[in-house]
């Protein structure tokens, strides 16, 4: 039986087929996304469960039940927000360590470490008897996510042939969204199991980690990482099997050339910061992740149940609405899986920015007019708001969500790839932390104005995609500088010949 799914093509410059091995390896690696997504989805539901609040955050529980409460402020509790956000701080620190591991031990080993950290975190969380155990568990989960989010997108971008790289990489986001959805469904049922339903919710995170850990035993290391670590024979063999063609000489030589340049760079982090020709990738990779978070998506992902309760939908209806947004998130990601290598990255980002802007502004307007401090929003408006939030999530799911991971993983040259991608991952984590930590307080202070705040960000990021972001569709990963950056109307100026030699440190 043929080992390929799609016949040979050289659309991305080098001949390659879409082999079953590449698809399988990408899907297994994408289970790292399932861990991440499950965690994102589970936190919001768990922090609105009375049993959980009573056990660890009695003051939050009290506030929630206070009579005549203020709609916008019922859940404003810093400690509760710390539960959600502590994980992201740990993830920042750990993705830095993971950048070293990716280079030194390879992408595959780094993914295995991710699964191990995550499992420890799950056990600590599900068995928590006090706040310390709970936070320690969150920190281990954060380590797992830091390692996973660093290694998985890089792994997929390197193992995939250029012309299928986008779609395969988006599988990572696809599994993030499936993780969020599963978590929402799990929360819906466990919220009815008293008093330990929340333990089931948190313990469920073990499954994706086990899948990733066991699955990673089956996958091959990327040819680039093998060659980079001196295993040239193995790397050439892996290149032939992953590309499904014998004629890989041209691509092999490109990788060898890239690894030789990479070897001259002793301090990739320093190099990234002082070398002018690294700035365009560093800026674009980092800002894309900042923008991804400032769409406001996690306000919906973490706090959908809380948000919907604020709008006067009952507890059950709220979790159900979160399930609806979760399903829309997953299904819409398919548009990116199949569209990103066809339409290109920029078109998706620009189209979605317009869609998301309109829905944020409308949600803000409805809430300003109908949700006052202590009333319940009239039901038709509550449903209209849920609908608009779905339109927003849809746009995010086929654009800023997946492309926030894909583009930073494909734009750096090998010598600064793990280090550069670290900046992208960590800005994602820092911004997620800031939003997770600040949202309930911001909601309390800014009320419906919070939606206009995010709308303003969307205007900025849309303009960035129009004017500054280059298109990377179909370009081989080790050819980005030559084919993309040096030809861009703005970024080309960072590549003056004298700068190439500067700071080879
Ligand atoms: C983001 C997460 C977000 C998720 C929603 C991911 O790409 O990094 O912060 O919660 O998408 O689907």
mmCIF file with all atom_site columns, C-alpha atoms and ligand atoms in Angstrom, residues 36-37 40-41 88 149 172-173 176-178 180 289 292-293 297-299 301-302 329-330 333 393 396-397 400-405 428-429 432, ligand 1:
data_model
loop_
_atom_site.group_PDB
_atom_site.id
_atom_site.type_symbol
_atom_site.label_atom_id
_atom_site.label_alt_id
_atom_site.label_comp_id
_atom_site.label_asym_id
_atom_site.label_entity_id
_atom_site.label_seq_id
_atom_site.pdbx_PDB_ins_code
_atom_site.Cartn_x
_atom_site.Cartn_y
_atom_site.Cartn_z
_atom_site.occupancy
_atom_site.B_iso_or_equiv
_atom_site.pdbx_formal_charge
_atom_site.auth_seq_id
_atom_site.auth_comp_id
_atom_site.auth_asym_id
_atom_site.auth_atom_id
_atom_site.pdbx_PDB_model_num
ATOM   1  C CA . UNK A 1 36  ? -3.335  22.951 26.740 1.00 0.00 ? 36  UNK A CA 1
ATOM   2  C CA . UNK A 1 37  ? -6.922  23.261 25.558 1.00 0.00 ? 37  UNK A CA 1
ATOM   3  C CA . UNK A 1 40  ? -7.984  26.363 29.356 1.00 0.00 ? 40  UNK A CA 1
ATOM   4  C CA . UNK A 1 41  ? -11.512 24.989 29.261 1.00 0.00 ? 41  UNK A CA 1
ATOM   5  C CA . UNK A 1 88  ? 0.920   30.721 32.844 1.00 0.00 ? 88  UNK A CA 1
ATOM   6  C CA . UNK A 1 149 ? 3.781   24.612 23.420 1.00 0.00 ? 149 UNK A CA 1
ATOM   7  C CA . UNK A 1 172 ? -2.224  21.806 17.097 1.00 0.00 ? 172 UNK A CA 1
ATOM   8  C CA . UNK A 1 173 ? -4.862  24.517 17.389 1.00 0.00 ? 173 UNK A CA 1
ATOM   9  C CA . UNK A 1 176 ? -6.536  22.951 21.602 1.00 0.00 ? 176 UNK A CA 1
ATOM   10 C CA . UNK A 1 177 ? -10.123 23.658 20.646 1.00 0.00 ? 177 UNK A CA 1
ATOM   11 C CA . UNK A 1 178 ? -11.185 20.022 21.060 1.00 0.00 ? 178 UNK A CA 1
ATOM   12 C CA . UNK A 1 180 ? -11.524 23.197 25.443 1.00 0.00 ? 180 UNK A CA 1
ATOM   13 C CA . UNK A 1 289 ? 1.000   36.220 20.089 1.00 0.00 ? 289 UNK A CA 1
ATOM   14 C CA . UNK A 1 292 ? -3.786  36.815 19.711 1.00 0.00 ? 292 UNK A CA 1
ATOM   15 C CA . UNK A 1 293 ? -4.388  37.317 23.406 1.00 0.00 ? 293 UNK A CA 1
ATOM   16 C CA . UNK A 1 297 ? -10.516 35.327 23.288 1.00 0.00 ? 297 UNK A CA 1
ATOM   17 C CA . UNK A 1 298 ? -9.614  34.027 26.731 1.00 0.00 ? 298 UNK A CA 1
ATOM   18 C CA . UNK A 1 299 ? -12.129 36.219 28.403 1.00 0.00 ? 299 UNK A CA 1
ATOM   19 C CA . UNK A 1 301 ? -12.628 30.722 27.010 1.00 0.00 ? 301 UNK A CA 1
ATOM   20 C CA . UNK A 1 302 ? -11.836 31.019 30.719 1.00 0.00 ? 302 UNK A CA 1
ATOM   21 C CA . UNK A 1 329 ? -14.487 27.058 18.062 1.00 0.00 ? 329 UNK A CA 1
ATOM   22 C CA . UNK A 1 330 ? -13.536 23.492 17.027 1.00 0.00 ? 330 UNK A CA 1
ATOM   23 C CA . UNK A 1 333 ? -10.786 25.716 13.073 1.00 0.00 ? 333 UNK A CA 1
ATOM   24 C CA . UNK A 1 393 ? -15.108 32.873 18.262 1.00 0.00 ? 393 UNK A CA 1
ATOM   25 C CA . UNK A 1 396 ? -10.713 33.777 15.912 1.00 0.00 ? 396 UNK A CA 1
ATOM   26 C CA . UNK A 1 397 ? -10.765 30.034 15.288 1.00 0.00 ? 397 UNK A CA 1
ATOM   27 C CA . UNK A 1 400 ? -5.545  34.614 15.036 1.00 0.00 ? 400 UNK A CA 1
ATOM   28 C CA . UNK A 1 401 ? -5.877  31.392 17.046 1.00 0.00 ? 401 UNK A CA 1
ATOM   29 C CA . UNK A 1 402 ? -4.030  28.939 14.807 1.00 0.00 ? 402 UNK A CA 1
ATOM   30 C CA . UNK A 1 403 ? -1.867  31.491 13.013 1.00 0.00 ? 403 UNK A CA 1
ATOM   31 C CA . UNK A 1 404 ? -0.607  32.890 16.297 1.00 0.00 ? 404 UNK A CA 1
ATOM   32 C CA . UNK A 1 405 ? 1.159   29.532 16.667 1.00 0.00 ? 405 UNK A CA 1
ATOM   33 C CA . UNK A 1 428 ? 1.401   34.233 24.729 1.00 0.00 ? 428 UNK A CA 1
ATOM   34 C CA . UNK A 1 429 ? 1.735   32.999 28.295 1.00 0.00 ? 429 UNK A CA 1
ATOM   35 C CA . UNK A 1 432 ? -2.759  35.076 28.906 1.00 0.00 ? 432 UNK A CA 1
HETATM 36 C C1 . LIG B 2 .   ? -4.781  30.425 22.373 1.00 0.00 ? 1   LIG B C1 1
HETATM 37 C C2 . LIG B 2 .   ? -5.477  30.235 23.673 1.00 0.00 ? 1   LIG B C2 1
HETATM 38 C C3 . LIG B 2 .   ? -6.970  30.230 23.434 1.00 0.00 ? 1   LIG B C3 1
HETATM 39 C C4 . LIG B 2 .   ? -7.349  29.196 22.410 1.00 0.00 ? 1   LIG B C4 1
HETATM 40 C C5 . LIG B 2 .   ? -8.812  29.241 22.067 1.00 0.00 ? 1   LIG B C5 1
HETATM 41 C C6 . LIG B 2 .   ? -5.193  29.350 21.437 1.00 0.00 ? 1   LIG B C6 1
HETATM 42 O O1 . LIG B 2 .   ? -4.555  29.512 20.229 1.00 0.00 ? 1   LIG B O1 1
HETATM 43 O O2 . LIG B 2 .   ? -3.386  30.442 22.556 1.00 0.00 ? 1   LIG B O2 1
HETATM 44 O O3 . LIG B 2 .   ? -5.084  31.232 24.562 1.00 0.00 ? 1   LIG B O3 1
HETATM 45 O O4 . LIG B 2 .   ? -7.657  29.962 24.609 1.00 0.00 ? 1   LIG B O4 1
HETATM 46 O O5 . LIG B 2 .   ? -6.597  29.369 21.241 1.00 0.00 ? 1   LIG B O5 1
HETATM 47 O O6 . LIG B 2 .   ? -9.155  28.334 21.083 1.00 0.00 ? 1   LIG B O6 1
#
